[in-house]
Structures are given as structure tokens and as C-alpha cells.
Amino acid sequence: MTKPEQLDAIIIGTGQAGKPLAGALDDHGLKTAIIERGRVGGTCVIEGCTPTKTMVASARLAHLVGRAADYGVLTGPVSVDMAVVRKRKRDIVDSWSAGSTRGMTRRELVELIMGEARFSGPRQVTVELPNGKRRVLEAERIFINAGARALVPSIDGLQDVPFLDNASVMELGQVPDHLLVLGGGFIGLEFGQMFRRFGAEVTVLELTPRLLPREDVDVSEGVAEILVGEGVRLELGARVESVSTNDTGDILARFTRDGESLEASGSHLLVAIGRTPNTDTLNPQAAGIDVDDRGFIVVNDRLETSVPGIWALGDINRGPPFTHTAYDDYRIVRANELEGGQASRADRIVPYTLFTDPQLGRVGLTETEARERGYDVRVAKLPMARVARAIETDETRGFMKAVVDADTDQILGAAVLGIEGGEVATVLQMAMLGGIPYTRIRDGVFSHPTLSESLNNLFMGLDG
């Protein structure tokens, strides 16, 4: 039997929580092993934020070139070389992953171990190495940052067709003739618009009656209007029953809506209906770690699992599935376990951005949520067509919306569907973090002409 190696800490996964945590543990003199089964960097760097936003930038440029005549600039026909788009994406991912690897290997007390980790006891992790050997590690502190992956639904025939997920769709060397997108969430909509701009026909099949059902109706409809305006076909309320290939090699998706049987066909199928945690290979039961009905690790607001001395950070703990959330998880654990703090994820304000073009920047409560919680709500709304900077750049689609507590003048939440919506929403988040009432922003002096300057006008609308 292999004798366990004794360490101060073990980290499973090199994502946006695991990587900085390894550095913090090293700074505190703790001998640490960090285990990675794929590529260093986690979902964000390898198959999430970094590569997708790199490709979104290429798609936006193709879109702008196609609109060049609107700005008085004459160009020829627009074509897209997917091989070049893909190479640019790969080069950036390779650079970031290599940089992360160098950062960890420079650490004196941190060992990066490439292999598959699984629990083999309450404080014990066994690592299957690429060469077929194994190492058994033990530590008093174990941090799980193993992330999540694309969820594959149980749809008749799906396993028999060559479907794509969020990672493999970015490896296409040519633009699809017609991309079917199963799922109208963040991933599906970003890729749907992206490939439409690259020149593909795109059909999005979404189960719910409207896109982004957690958003207010006007926000959902605004996003849908933008996508339809660019030629994306939306099939809402579509329950996909089966998929298959036809005689020409196309993929056929059969779905029902309101009792009617319908179908859509395309050359490629992207499955983007959600994420599932990477706990299936971790064997958490060997350590006594509780998981929920979907396999996510159960944690408290300090990110502690059911086993003392074991924490779960990032997507695997079923928190908001964003890179910035995972990094905040690291900050919480660092503060509590290394600095003697009392940090918690309770009541933290978690923003997010849908990187369609224009973006949807979101923070805080929706109007619907605020009313359901009993707030006396005032709503400020401003079309982007009335924003000077948007007019000057001919980017007038969308609107700004803020939800205000009528009793305190505090901003409860905001949705900015417009050019650089994520950046503008961040300004409002800063006001929320600082407890700044909307009146201070209404009366603030901002540089002209900027997008954030329009927040003056947004909140002046509450004076009428």
C-alpha cells in the first residue's frame, strides 16, 4: 500500500479560486499540492471567458465591417477565416495558461501535479498520474476548485449525432451553414450571435416561453429583439424531444410547442443548456462530503463543506457560475483561514454581463424581484437612442434601467442593455456598494461625452 505524502494543504483544480489560493498558502509558509487533470487555468481561461470573448471580438469586428457604409466607409464583401479566428483564440489561451503555470511553479512551497484526483479518505486524495502511476496525498486542509462542464441532456438520439458543446464549437475550422443552438441562456446566445455574425444561419431552441426568464420581461424582449434583428431565428417554448441525422447529413431536431409537433434542421448542433459539476470522478463520499441532488458540493456561507477542514470554491459549490464569484470565494477563504477574518458570501452583490453585442450588464435586483420582496419601487429607464455617446457611435440599440427604493433613494438593481453595458452597470454597482443614493449620481458631474454620463439623464427621469 502506498504511504501517503503529508502536506499542509491540497487544492484540486487550477481555476480562478485555486490558483491564487496556492500563492496565498505559499505566502503563509504552507506546503501545498495543487492538482490539475487538464490544462492550467480552469474553465475561464481554457474554455470560458478568455476564448469566447476573444471570438466575440472577432465577430463584432465582422459585424462592424459589414456596417461600414453606415459610417461613410466603403469596403468590399466581408468574409471570415475561421482558421485564423481559431488560431488567435488558441494563441491567447496558450499564453494565459502558460503564464499561470509559470506563476505557480515559481512558488517554493507549491507543487503542481498533473493528474486525476479523487478522495480516498477524509483527509486523503489519490492522484492518478498520466504515466499510470499514482500518488496518495494527505493534508489537514483540502480545497476543492474542480469546476463544472457542459451538461448533456437525456434527449432521444443525442448520443448518435455529432453535437458540439461550448468547448468544441470554438474548434470549428469553418463557419457552419446552419447552427442549431439547444438552449437560450448566456452560452447559447453569445455563440448564437457570434456565429450569425460569422455568416452562419442560426436557430436557437429554448424551452422557456422567453429568453432569460430570470430577467424582467422588457429586458428579455429587448435581447430577443436585438438577436432577431440580426437574423437569429428564435424558437421559444420549444421542448426538444429527439435529434437525428437525415439523408443529407443534416441534424434534425424535433420539438413540441403548445401541443404541436415541429422540427428544425441544421448542419451543426450546439448543446448549451447548462453546466454539471465535476464531482462524478472526485468520489466525495469517501471523505463524507455532502452533495445536493445535482451533484454540487454543499457549503455554508464561509464555503465550508460538511467535513471540517474541506472547502469548495467556484462553480462546483453551485454559487453564481462566474469567474468573479470564484475569485471572491478565494478571498473569503483566504480571509477566514489565513488571516483570522469573518468573511462570508452572504449578501454579496454579484454582477454579471451577457456578452452579446450590445452587452447586458446586470447587478442587484430586477424590478420583479424588488416588488416581490415588498419594496416600494421607482423605476428609471432611458433608451440608448437618447444617449449622446451611443448616437455618436451609431450604437443605439437597448436601454438603461435602474430600480430604486422609493423610501431611501438607494439603488436596488440595474440592467444596462447597450454598448458596454457591463461597464456602465459597474458604475451603478459601485454606488450600491457605497450606499450612494441615486440623487448623487443624478447630480454628479461626469466627463462628456461618455456612456456613464447618461446616468444623469437616467435618474432625472425620476423627477418627472
Tab-separated table of C-alpha atoms in Angstrom:
chain	number	residue	atom	x	y	z
A	1	MET	CA	0.000	0.000	0.000
A	2	THR	CA	1.302	3.448	-0.977
A	3	LYS	CA	2.307	5.532	2.029
A	4	PRO	CA	0.545	8.912	1.956
A	5	GLU	CA	2.628	12.032	1.445
A	6	GLN	CA	1.995	14.572	4.195
A	7	LEU	CA	1.246	18.152	3.195
A	8	ASP	CA	-0.185	21.253	4.803
A	9	ALA	CA	-2.791	21.781	2.079
A	10	ILE	CA	-4.197	20.221	-1.096
A	11	ILE	CA	-6.004	22.153	-3.826
A	12	ILE	CA	-7.986	20.304	-6.505
A	13	GLY	CA	-8.226	22.464	-9.632
A	14	THR	CA	-6.306	25.454	-11.013
A	15	GLY	CA	-9.272	27.727	-11.684
A	16	GLN	CA	-9.871	31.301	-10.597
A	17	ALA	CA	-10.005	30.336	-6.899
A	18	GLY	CA	-7.423	27.562	-6.766
A	19	LYS	CA	-4.553	29.355	-8.471
A	20	PRO	CA	-4.425	32.476	-6.246
A	21	LEU	CA	-5.120	30.351	-3.181
A	22	ALA	CA	-1.982	28.339	-3.889
A	23	GLY	CA	0.018	31.560	-3.846
A	24	ALA	CA	-1.585	32.700	-0.595
A	25	LEU	CA	-0.834	29.381	1.091
A	26	ASP	CA	2.772	29.628	-0.064
A	27	ASP	CA	2.985	33.159	1.353
A	28	HIS	CA	1.917	31.750	4.721
A	29	GLY	CA	4.556	29.025	4.673
A	30	LEU	CA	2.227	26.103	3.937
A	31	LYS	CA	3.459	23.207	1.813
A	32	THR	CA	0.794	22.786	-0.847
A	33	ALA	CA	-0.023	20.494	-3.756
A	34	ILE	CA	-2.338	21.801	-6.472
A	35	ILE	CA	-3.744	19.145	-8.797
A	36	GLU	CA	-4.945	19.677	-12.365
A	37	ARG	CA	-6.253	16.995	-14.725
A	38	GLY	CA	-6.494	19.176	-17.841
A	39	ARG	CA	-4.806	22.469	-18.611
A	40	VAL	CA	-3.804	25.037	-16.045
A	41	GLY	CA	-6.219	27.950	-15.826
A	42	GLY	CA	-9.644	26.450	-15.215
A	43	THR	CA	-12.812	26.955	-17.216
A	44	CYS	CA	-12.411	30.709	-17.633
A	45	VAL	CA	-9.002	30.615	-19.275
A	46	ILE	CA	-9.299	27.342	-21.187
A	47	GLU	CA	-12.865	27.195	-22.484
A	48	GLY	CA	-14.828	30.061	-20.954
A	49	CYS	CA	-14.268	33.794	-20.667
A	50	THR	CA	-10.908	34.116	-22.381
A	51	PRO	CA	-11.543	32.159	-25.597
A	52	THR	CA	-15.204	33.102	-26.009
A	53	LYS	CA	-14.666	36.829	-25.568
A	54	THR	CA	-11.707	36.633	-27.943
A	55	MET	CA	-14.020	35.167	-30.587
A	56	VAL	CA	-16.812	37.612	-29.711
A	57	ALA	CA	-14.340	40.393	-30.554
A	58	SER	CA	-13.736	38.852	-33.984
A	59	ALA	CA	-17.481	38.564	-34.572
A	60	ARG	CA	-18.054	42.175	-33.540
A	61	LEU	CA	-15.410	43.338	-35.979
A	62	ALA	CA	-17.035	41.344	-38.788
A	63	HIS	CA	-20.345	42.973	-37.869
A	64	LEU	CA	-18.866	46.481	-37.869
A	65	VAL	CA	-17.122	45.960	-41.192
A	66	GLY	CA	-20.464	44.857	-42.610
A	67	ARG	CA	-21.928	48.147	-41.361
A	68	ALA	CA	-19.029	50.285	-42.567
A	69	ALA	CA	-21.140	52.068	-45.190
A	70	ASP	CA	-23.349	53.416	-42.382
A	71	TYR	CA	-20.311	55.364	-41.195
A	72	GLY	CA	-19.303	56.525	-44.661
A	73	VAL	CA	-16.552	53.941	-45.030
A	74	LEU	CA	-16.626	51.861	-48.206
A	75	THR	CA	-15.380	48.267	-48.087
A	76	GLY	CA	-15.734	45.093	-50.099
A	77	PRO	CA	-17.625	41.908	-49.234
A	78	VAL	CA	-16.974	40.578	-45.717
A	79	SER	CA	-15.688	37.043	-45.275
A	80	VAL	CA	-14.447	35.237	-42.184
A	81	ASP	CA	-11.463	32.889	-41.978
A	82	MET	CA	-12.378	30.644	-39.051
A	83	ALA	CA	-8.941	29.070	-39.025
A	84	VAL	CA	-7.425	32.477	-38.241
A	85	VAL	CA	-10.122	33.245	-35.664
A	86	ARG	CA	-9.423	29.895	-34.039
A	87	LYS	CA	-5.650	30.416	-34.053
A	88	ARG	CA	-5.996	33.821	-32.429
A	89	LYS	CA	-8.170	32.249	-29.749
A	90	ARG	CA	-5.731	29.374	-29.219
A	91	ASP	CA	-2.725	31.682	-29.000
A	92	ILE	CA	-4.306	33.815	-26.293
A	93	VAL	CA	-5.417	30.768	-24.298
A	94	ASP	CA	-1.954	29.209	-24.607
A	95	SER	CA	-0.318	32.416	-23.414
A	96	TRP	CA	-2.573	32.812	-20.395
A	97	SER	CA	-2.338	29.147	-19.401
A	98	ALA	CA	1.445	29.162	-19.719
A	99	GLY	CA	1.636	32.315	-17.624
A	100	SER	CA	-0.481	30.728	-14.902
A	101	THR	CA	1.720	27.644	-14.939
A	102	ARG	CA	4.877	29.711	-14.575
A	103	GLY	CA	3.346	31.656	-11.721
A	104	MET	CA	2.658	28.526	-9.706
A	105	THR	CA	5.874	26.687	-10.463
A	106	ARG	CA	7.885	29.679	-9.244
A	107	ARG	CA	6.421	29.164	-5.791
A	108	GLU	CA	8.838	27.435	-3.417
A	109	LEU	CA	6.229	25.531	-1.380
A	110	VAL	CA	3.721	24.812	-4.175
A	111	GLU	CA	3.873	21.670	-6.309
A	112	LEU	CA	1.753	21.485	-9.438
A	113	ILE	CA	0.686	17.883	-10.039
A	114	MET	CA	-0.911	16.923	-13.331
A	115	GLY	CA	-3.361	14.067	-12.866
A	116	GLU	CA	-6.868	12.945	-11.917
A	117	ALA	CA	-7.734	13.495	-8.242
A	118	ARG	CA	-10.243	11.576	-6.169
A	119	PHE	CA	-10.881	11.300	-2.464
A	120	SER	CA	-9.772	8.063	-0.856
A	121	GLY	CA	-10.418	9.095	2.748
A	122	PRO	CA	-11.488	12.021	4.943
A	123	ARG	CA	-8.155	13.817	4.551
A	124	GLN	CA	-6.733	11.779	1.711
A	125	VAL	CA	-6.585	12.359	-2.044
A	126	THR	CA	-5.283	9.851	-4.579
A	127	VAL	CA	-3.915	11.210	-7.853
A	128	GLU	CA	-3.809	9.065	-10.980
A	129	LEU	CA	-0.822	10.320	-12.951
A	130	PRO	CA	-0.580	10.396	-16.773
A	131	ASN	CA	2.134	7.716	-16.686
A	132	GLY	CA	-0.204	5.239	-14.977
A	133	LYS	CA	1.326	5.657	-11.529
A	134	ARG	CA	-0.429	7.171	-8.546
A	135	ARG	CA	0.331	9.378	-5.596
A	136	VAL	CA	-1.536	9.439	-2.298
A	137	LEU	CA	-1.629	12.791	-0.520
A	138	GLU	CA	-2.874	13.771	2.933
A	139	ALA	CA	-3.447	17.206	4.414
A	140	GLU	CA	-5.397	18.922	7.178
A	141	ARG	CA	-6.725	21.455	4.670
A	142	ILE	CA	-8.280	20.490	1.339
A	143	PHE	CA	-9.763	22.989	-1.117
A	144	ILE	CA	-11.948	21.805	-3.995
A	145	ASN	CA	-11.971	24.048	-7.080
A	146	ALA	CA	-12.784	21.398	-9.671
A	147	GLY	CA	-15.418	23.390	-11.587
A	148	ALA	CA	-18.162	22.217	-13.908
A	149	ARG	CA	-18.618	21.137	-17.517
A	150	ALA	CA	-21.315	21.229	-20.189
A	151	LEU	CA	-24.462	19.342	-19.238
A	152	VAL	CA	-25.557	16.715	-21.752
A	153	PRO	CA	-29.344	16.266	-21.576
A	154	SER	CA	-31.218	12.996	-21.951
A	155	ILE	CA	-32.701	13.570	-25.396
A	156	ASP	CA	-33.558	10.682	-27.647
A	157	GLY	CA	-30.877	10.246	-30.320
A	158	LEU	CA	-28.477	12.870	-28.982
A	159	GLN	CA	-25.650	10.415	-28.418
A	160	ASP	CA	-25.916	9.320	-32.049
A	161	VAL	CA	-25.301	12.744	-33.604
A	162	PRO	CA	-22.036	14.751	-33.641
A	163	PHE	CA	-23.153	17.543	-31.310
A	164	LEU	CA	-20.942	20.373	-30.073
A	165	ASP	CA	-20.508	21.897	-26.623
A	166	ASN	CA	-19.086	25.248	-25.535
A	167	ALA	CA	-15.518	23.977	-25.920
A	168	SER	CA	-15.709	22.019	-29.179
A	169	VAL	CA	-17.736	24.694	-31.010
A	170	MET	CA	-14.727	27.008	-30.699
A	171	GLU	CA	-12.566	24.476	-32.524
A	172	LEU	CA	-14.538	24.618	-35.759
A	173	GLY	CA	-12.306	25.423	-38.706
A	174	GLN	CA	-15.156	26.607	-40.925
A	175	VAL	CA	-18.342	28.584	-40.433
A	176	PRO	CA	-21.341	26.219	-40.166
A	177	ASP	CA	-24.013	26.517	-42.815
A	178	HIS	CA	-26.738	26.426	-40.163
A	179	LEU	CA	-26.078	26.189	-36.429
A	180	LEU	CA	-28.832	24.820	-34.218
A	181	VAL	CA	-28.392	26.015	-30.639
A	182	LEU	CA	-30.097	23.999	-27.936
A	183	GLY	CA	-30.533	26.465	-25.075
A	184	GLY	CA	-31.186	30.203	-24.917
A	185	GLY	CA	-29.051	31.044	-21.892
A	186	PHE	CA	-25.822	33.018	-21.742
A	187	ILE	CA	-23.707	30.454	-23.592
A	188	GLY	CA	-26.273	29.751	-26.291
A	189	LEU	CA	-26.991	33.409	-27.005
A	190	GLU	CA	-23.361	34.515	-27.116
A	191	PHE	CA	-22.423	31.725	-29.530
A	192	GLY	CA	-25.638	32.153	-31.498
A	193	GLN	CA	-24.997	35.806	-32.249
A	194	MET	CA	-21.288	35.163	-32.789
A	195	PHE	CA	-21.802	32.544	-35.485
A	196	ARG	CA	-24.585	34.540	-37.094
A	197	ARG	CA	-22.098	37.379	-37.488
A	198	PHE	CA	-19.553	34.948	-38.890
A	199	GLY	CA	-22.110	34.147	-41.615
A	200	ALA	CA	-23.997	31.083	-40.373
A	201	GLU	CA	-27.736	30.692	-40.270
A	202	VAL	CA	-28.643	30.271	-36.595
A	203	THR	CA	-31.700	28.830	-34.863
A	204	VAL	CA	-31.994	28.910	-31.064
A	205	LEU	CA	-34.303	26.344	-29.448
A	206	GLU	CA	-35.271	27.461	-25.932
A	207	LEU	CA	-37.579	25.581	-23.576
A	208	THR	CA	-38.956	28.612	-21.725
A	209	PRO	CA	-41.518	30.974	-23.282
A	210	ARG	CA	-38.991	33.834	-23.341
A	211	LEU	CA	-35.244	34.271	-23.282
A	212	LEU	CA	-33.507	34.811	-19.947
A	213	PRO	CA	-36.620	34.164	-17.849
A	214	ARG	CA	-34.976	35.422	-14.644
A	215	GLU	CA	-34.737	38.896	-16.134
A	216	ASP	CA	-37.596	41.379	-16.340
A	217	VAL	CA	-39.859	40.925	-19.343
A	218	ASP	CA	-38.709	44.151	-21.012
A	219	VAL	CA	-35.072	43.052	-20.723
A	220	SER	CA	-35.820	39.598	-22.165
A	221	GLU	CA	-37.761	41.140	-25.025
A	222	GLY	CA	-35.003	43.677	-25.656
A	223	VAL	CA	-32.378	40.955	-26.019
A	224	ALA	CA	-34.671	38.938	-28.290
A	225	GLU	CA	-35.352	41.963	-30.490
A	226	ILE	CA	-31.626	42.547	-30.980
A	227	LEU	CA	-30.941	38.932	-31.932
A	228	VAL	CA	-33.905	38.667	-34.270
A	229	GLY	CA	-32.847	41.950	-35.847
A	230	GLU	CA	-29.558	40.319	-36.805
A	231	GLY	CA	-31.284	37.324	-38.332
A	232	VAL	CA	-31.162	34.829	-35.478
A	233	ARG	CA	-34.241	32.610	-35.511
A	234	LEU	CA	-35.739	32.072	-32.055
A	235	GLU	CA	-37.934	29.078	-31.288
A	236	LEU	CA	-39.241	29.787	-27.785
A	237	GLY	CA	-41.272	27.378	-25.672
A	238	ALA	CA	-39.655	24.575	-27.666
A	239	ARG	CA	-39.283	21.237	-25.909
A	240	VAL	CA	-36.805	19.187	-27.934
A	241	GLU	CA	-37.949	15.550	-27.966
A	242	SER	CA	-35.379	13.955	-30.278
A	243	VAL	CA	-32.483	14.606	-32.634
A	244	SER	CA	-31.248	12.609	-35.599
A	245	THR	CA	-29.392	12.967	-38.884
A	246	ASN	CA	-31.203	12.901	-42.225
A	247	ASP	CA	-30.136	11.532	-45.607
A	248	THR	CA	-28.097	14.653	-46.438
A	249	GLY	CA	-26.175	14.552	-43.166
A	250	ASP	CA	-28.004	17.462	-41.577
A	251	ILE	CA	-29.124	17.283	-37.958
A	252	LEU	CA	-32.861	17.270	-37.387
A	253	ALA	CA	-34.293	18.457	-34.053
A	254	ARG	CA	-37.900	17.561	-33.375
A	255	PHE	CA	-39.675	19.641	-30.748
A	256	THR	CA	-43.124	20.345	-29.411
A	257	ARG	CA	-44.720	23.681	-28.569
A	258	ASP	CA	-48.229	24.113	-27.234
A	259	GLY	CA	-49.027	20.535	-28.222
A	260	GLU	CA	-47.836	20.995	-31.814
A	261	SER	CA	-45.031	18.848	-33.275
A	262	LEU	CA	-42.389	20.881	-35.127
A	263	GLU	CA	-38.843	20.445	-36.378
A	264	ALA	CA	-35.710	22.393	-37.246
A	265	SER	CA	-32.720	21.215	-39.239
A	266	GLY	CA	-29.154	22.419	-39.431
A	267	SER	CA	-25.638	21.400	-40.330
A	268	HIS	CA	-24.352	21.590	-36.733
A	269	LEU	CA	-25.859	21.301	-33.247
A	270	LEU	CA	-24.576	23.171	-30.187
A	271	VAL	CA	-25.844	21.874	-26.835
A	272	ALA	CA	-25.844	24.739	-24.319
A	273	ILE	CA	-28.485	24.026	-21.701
A	274	GLY	CA	-26.371	24.405	-18.581
A	275	ARG	CA	-23.485	23.022	-16.554
A	276	THR	CA	-22.943	19.987	-14.359
A	277	PRO	CA	-20.356	19.759	-11.544
A	278	ASN	CA	-17.162	17.738	-11.842
A	279	THR	CA	-17.893	15.698	-8.732
A	280	ASP	CA	-18.553	12.404	-10.528
A	281	THR	CA	-14.857	11.498	-10.559
A	282	LEU	CA	-13.939	13.084	-7.206
A	283	ASN	CA	-15.541	10.359	-5.054
A	284	PRO	CA	-16.634	12.897	-2.394
A	285	GLN	CA	-18.477	10.232	-0.408
A	286	ALA	CA	-15.119	8.725	0.551
A	287	ALA	CA	-14.447	11.895	2.521
A	288	GLY	CA	-18.020	12.226	3.818
A	289	ILE	CA	-18.679	15.365	1.774
A	290	ASP	CA	-22.355	16.173	1.199
A	291	VAL	CA	-23.580	16.920	-2.322
A	292	ASP	CA	-27.001	18.084	-3.482
A	293	ASP	CA	-29.408	16.407	-5.874
A	294	ARG	CA	-27.454	17.659	-8.895
A	295	GLY	CA	-24.037	16.683	-7.580
A	296	PHE	CA	-22.901	20.137	-6.455
A	297	ILE	CA	-20.977	20.267	-3.186
A	298	VAL	CA	-22.982	21.726	-0.305
A	299	VAL	CA	-21.254	24.587	1.537
A	300	ASN	CA	-22.153	27.228	4.091
A	301	ASP	CA	-21.563	30.957	3.624
A	302	ARG	CA	-17.921	30.501	4.665
A	303	LEU	CA	-17.614	27.911	1.852
A	304	GLU	CA	-17.035	25.104	4.349
A	305	THR	CA	-18.303	21.659	3.351
A	306	SER	CA	-19.918	19.148	5.690
A	307	VAL	CA	-16.402	17.973	6.612
A	308	PRO	CA	-14.282	20.300	8.779
A	309	GLY	CA	-11.093	21.263	7.006
A	310	ILE	CA	-12.519	20.863	3.496
A	311	TRP	CA	-13.798	23.792	1.439
A	312	ALA	CA	-15.407	24.045	-2.011
A	313	LEU	CA	-14.900	27.116	-4.182
A	314	GLY	CA	-16.179	28.238	-7.576
A	315	ASP	CA	-18.722	26.587	-9.851
A	316	ILE	CA	-18.673	23.282	-8.001
A	317	ASN	CA	-20.452	24.780	-4.955
A	318	ARG	CA	-23.477	25.908	-7.011
A	319	GLY	CA	-22.880	29.583	-6.404
A	320	PRO	CA	-23.314	32.077	-9.234
A	321	PRO	CA	-21.293	30.468	-12.076
A	322	PHE	CA	-18.978	33.368	-12.807
A	323	THR	CA	-15.219	33.838	-12.743
A	324	HIS	CA	-15.509	36.847	-10.451
A	325	THR	CA	-17.589	34.784	-7.989
A	326	ALA	CA	-14.913	32.099	-7.865
A	327	TYR	CA	-12.266	34.718	-7.196
A	328	ASP	CA	-14.381	36.185	-4.398
A	329	ASP	CA	-14.683	32.669	-2.962
A	330	TYR	CA	-10.879	32.636	-2.782
A	331	ARG	CA	-10.888	35.983	-0.974
A	332	ILE	CA	-13.389	34.642	1.582
A	333	VAL	CA	-11.349	31.522	2.300
A	334	ARG	CA	-8.087	33.473	2.435
A	335	ALA	CA	-9.546	35.998	4.854
A	336	ASN	CA	-11.003	33.368	7.169
A	337	GLU	CA	-8.403	30.627	7.135
A	338	LEU	CA	-5.192	32.587	6.691
A	339	GLU	CA	-5.981	35.998	8.150
A	340	GLY	CA	-8.357	35.196	11.004
A	341	GLY	CA	-11.275	37.050	9.438
A	342	GLN	CA	-15.031	36.505	9.385
A	343	ALA	CA	-15.773	36.849	5.682
A	344	SER	CA	-18.976	35.471	4.194
A	345	ARG	CA	-20.667	35.202	0.829
A	346	ALA	CA	-23.987	36.229	2.386
A	347	ASP	CA	-25.394	39.450	0.946
A	348	ARG	CA	-22.572	39.972	-1.530
A	349	ILE	CA	-23.574	41.870	-4.661
A	350	VAL	CA	-22.738	39.685	-7.654
A	351	PRO	CA	-22.923	41.418	-11.043
A	352	TYR	CA	-22.864	39.653	-14.374
A	353	THR	CA	-22.674	40.524	-18.042
A	354	LEU	CA	-24.152	38.798	-21.050
A	355	PHE	CA	-21.549	39.384	-23.766
A	356	THR	CA	-23.867	39.651	-26.680
A	357	ASP	CA	-23.449	42.856	-28.640
A	358	PRO	CA	-24.703	45.113	-27.233
A	359	GLN	CA	-23.995	43.728	-23.796
A	360	LEU	CA	-26.468	43.193	-20.996
A	361	GLY	CA	-24.870	44.373	-17.765
A	362	ARG	CA	-26.774	43.334	-14.640
A	363	VAL	CA	-26.429	43.985	-10.948
A	364	GLY	CA	-28.709	43.597	-7.939
A	365	LEU	CA	-32.448	43.004	-8.003
A	366	THR	CA	-34.685	43.037	-11.032
A	367	GLU	CA	-37.831	45.139	-10.877
A	368	THR	CA	-39.864	41.956	-10.442
A	369	GLU	CA	-37.674	40.692	-7.593
A	370	ALA	CA	-37.761	44.043	-5.809
A	371	ARG	CA	-41.564	44.187	-5.911
A	372	GLU	CA	-41.826	40.578	-4.745
A	373	ARG	CA	-39.662	41.452	-1.737
A	374	GLY	CA	-42.030	44.238	-0.769
A	375	TYR	CA	-40.043	47.299	-1.763
A	376	ASP	CA	-41.819	50.474	-2.771
A	377	VAL	CA	-40.138	50.697	-6.145
A	378	ARG	CA	-39.364	53.545	-8.505
A	379	VAL	CA	-38.039	52.611	-11.951
A	380	ALA	CA	-35.803	54.801	-14.103
A	381	LYS	CA	-35.475	53.889	-17.772
A	382	LEU	CA	-33.615	55.546	-20.628
A	383	PRO	CA	-33.425	54.347	-24.255
A	384	MET	CA	-29.900	54.156	-25.644
A	385	ALA	CA	-31.274	56.215	-28.562
A	386	ARG	CA	-31.206	59.175	-26.134
A	387	VAL	CA	-27.584	58.627	-25.048
A	388	ALA	CA	-25.215	61.052	-26.769
A	389	ARG	CA	-22.274	58.661	-26.954
A	390	ALA	CA	-24.462	55.882	-28.347
A	391	ILE	CA	-25.830	58.219	-31.021
A	392	GLU	CA	-22.337	59.388	-31.990
A	393	THR	CA	-21.119	55.810	-32.395
A	394	ASP	CA	-24.393	54.672	-34.036
A	395	GLU	CA	-24.889	52.057	-31.290
A	396	THR	CA	-28.383	52.960	-30.132
A	397	ARG	CA	-29.968	49.574	-29.505
A	398	GLY	CA	-31.192	48.796	-25.994
A	399	PHE	CA	-31.849	50.821	-22.854
A	400	MET	CA	-30.704	51.564	-19.307
A	401	LYS	CA	-32.923	50.632	-16.396
A	402	ALA	CA	-32.460	51.166	-12.663
A	403	VAL	CA	-34.646	50.072	-9.758
A	404	VAL	CA	-34.711	52.430	-6.785
A	405	ASP	CA	-36.103	52.098	-3.262
A	406	ALA	CA	-38.628	54.958	-3.028
A	407	ASP	CA	-38.188	55.182	0.747
A	408	THR	CA	-34.387	55.507	0.856
A	409	ASP	CA	-33.369	56.560	-2.692
A	410	GLN	CA	-30.938	53.621	-2.698
A	411	ILE	CA	-30.329	51.761	-5.948
A	412	LEU	CA	-31.578	48.176	-5.640
A	413	GLY	CA	-30.520	46.924	-9.054
A	414	ALA	CA	-29.919	47.792	-12.669
A	415	ALA	CA	-29.970	46.376	-16.182
A	416	VAL	CA	-27.964	48.079	-18.905
A	417	LEU	CA	-28.725	46.631	-22.319
A	418	GLY	CA	-26.479	48.686	-24.540
A	419	ILE	CA	-22.990	49.351	-25.786
A	420	GLU	CA	-20.530	48.498	-22.973
A	421	GLY	CA	-23.477	47.662	-20.738
A	422	GLY	CA	-21.267	45.736	-18.338
A	423	GLU	CA	-19.045	48.758	-17.756
A	424	VAL	CA	-21.963	51.114	-17.135
A	425	ALA	CA	-23.624	48.638	-14.761
A	426	THR	CA	-20.379	48.572	-12.769
A	427	VAL	CA	-20.752	52.301	-12.077
A	428	LEU	CA	-24.133	51.608	-10.530
A	429	GLN	CA	-22.715	48.678	-8.574
A	430	MET	CA	-20.124	50.994	-7.068
A	431	ALA	CA	-22.922	53.303	-5.938
A	432	MET	CA	-24.711	50.329	-4.371
A	433	LEU	CA	-21.542	49.202	-2.580
A	434	GLY	CA	-21.016	52.709	-1.225
A	435	GLY	CA	-24.627	53.287	-0.226
A	436	ILE	CA	-24.796	56.283	-2.551
A	437	PRO	CA	-28.386	57.399	-3.309
A	438	TYR	CA	-29.453	57.812	-6.907
A	439	THR	CA	-29.697	61.583	-6.391
A	440	ARG	CA	-25.909	61.853	-6.056
A	441	ILE	CA	-25.478	60.238	-9.466
A	442	ARG	CA	-28.276	62.332	-10.947
A	443	ASP	CA	-26.444	65.468	-9.854
A	444	GLY	CA	-22.907	64.220	-10.475
A	445	VAL	CA	-20.526	65.820	-12.973
A	446	PHE	CA	-19.261	63.234	-15.443
A	447	SER	CA	-16.994	63.603	-18.448
A	448	HIS	CA	-18.763	64.357	-21.741
A	449	PRO	CA	-19.413	62.517	-23.953
A	450	THR	CA	-19.209	59.179	-22.132
A	451	LEU	CA	-21.733	56.423	-21.688
A	452	SER	CA	-21.701	56.768	-17.905
A	453	GLU	CA	-22.555	60.456	-18.222
A	454	SER	CA	-26.016	59.376	-19.359
A	455	LEU	CA	-26.738	58.165	-15.822
A	456	ASN	CA	-27.525	61.832	-15.128
A	457	ASN	CA	-30.391	61.646	-17.580
A	458	LEU	CA	-31.448	58.179	-16.466
A	459	PHE	CA	-32.128	59.351	-12.934
A	460	MET	CA	-33.525	62.737	-13.936
A	461	GLY	CA	-36.393	60.694	-15.284
A	462	LEU	CA	-37.457	60.012	-11.695
A	463	ASP	CA	-38.053	63.732	-11.112
A	464	GLY	CA	-40.975	63.938	-13.507
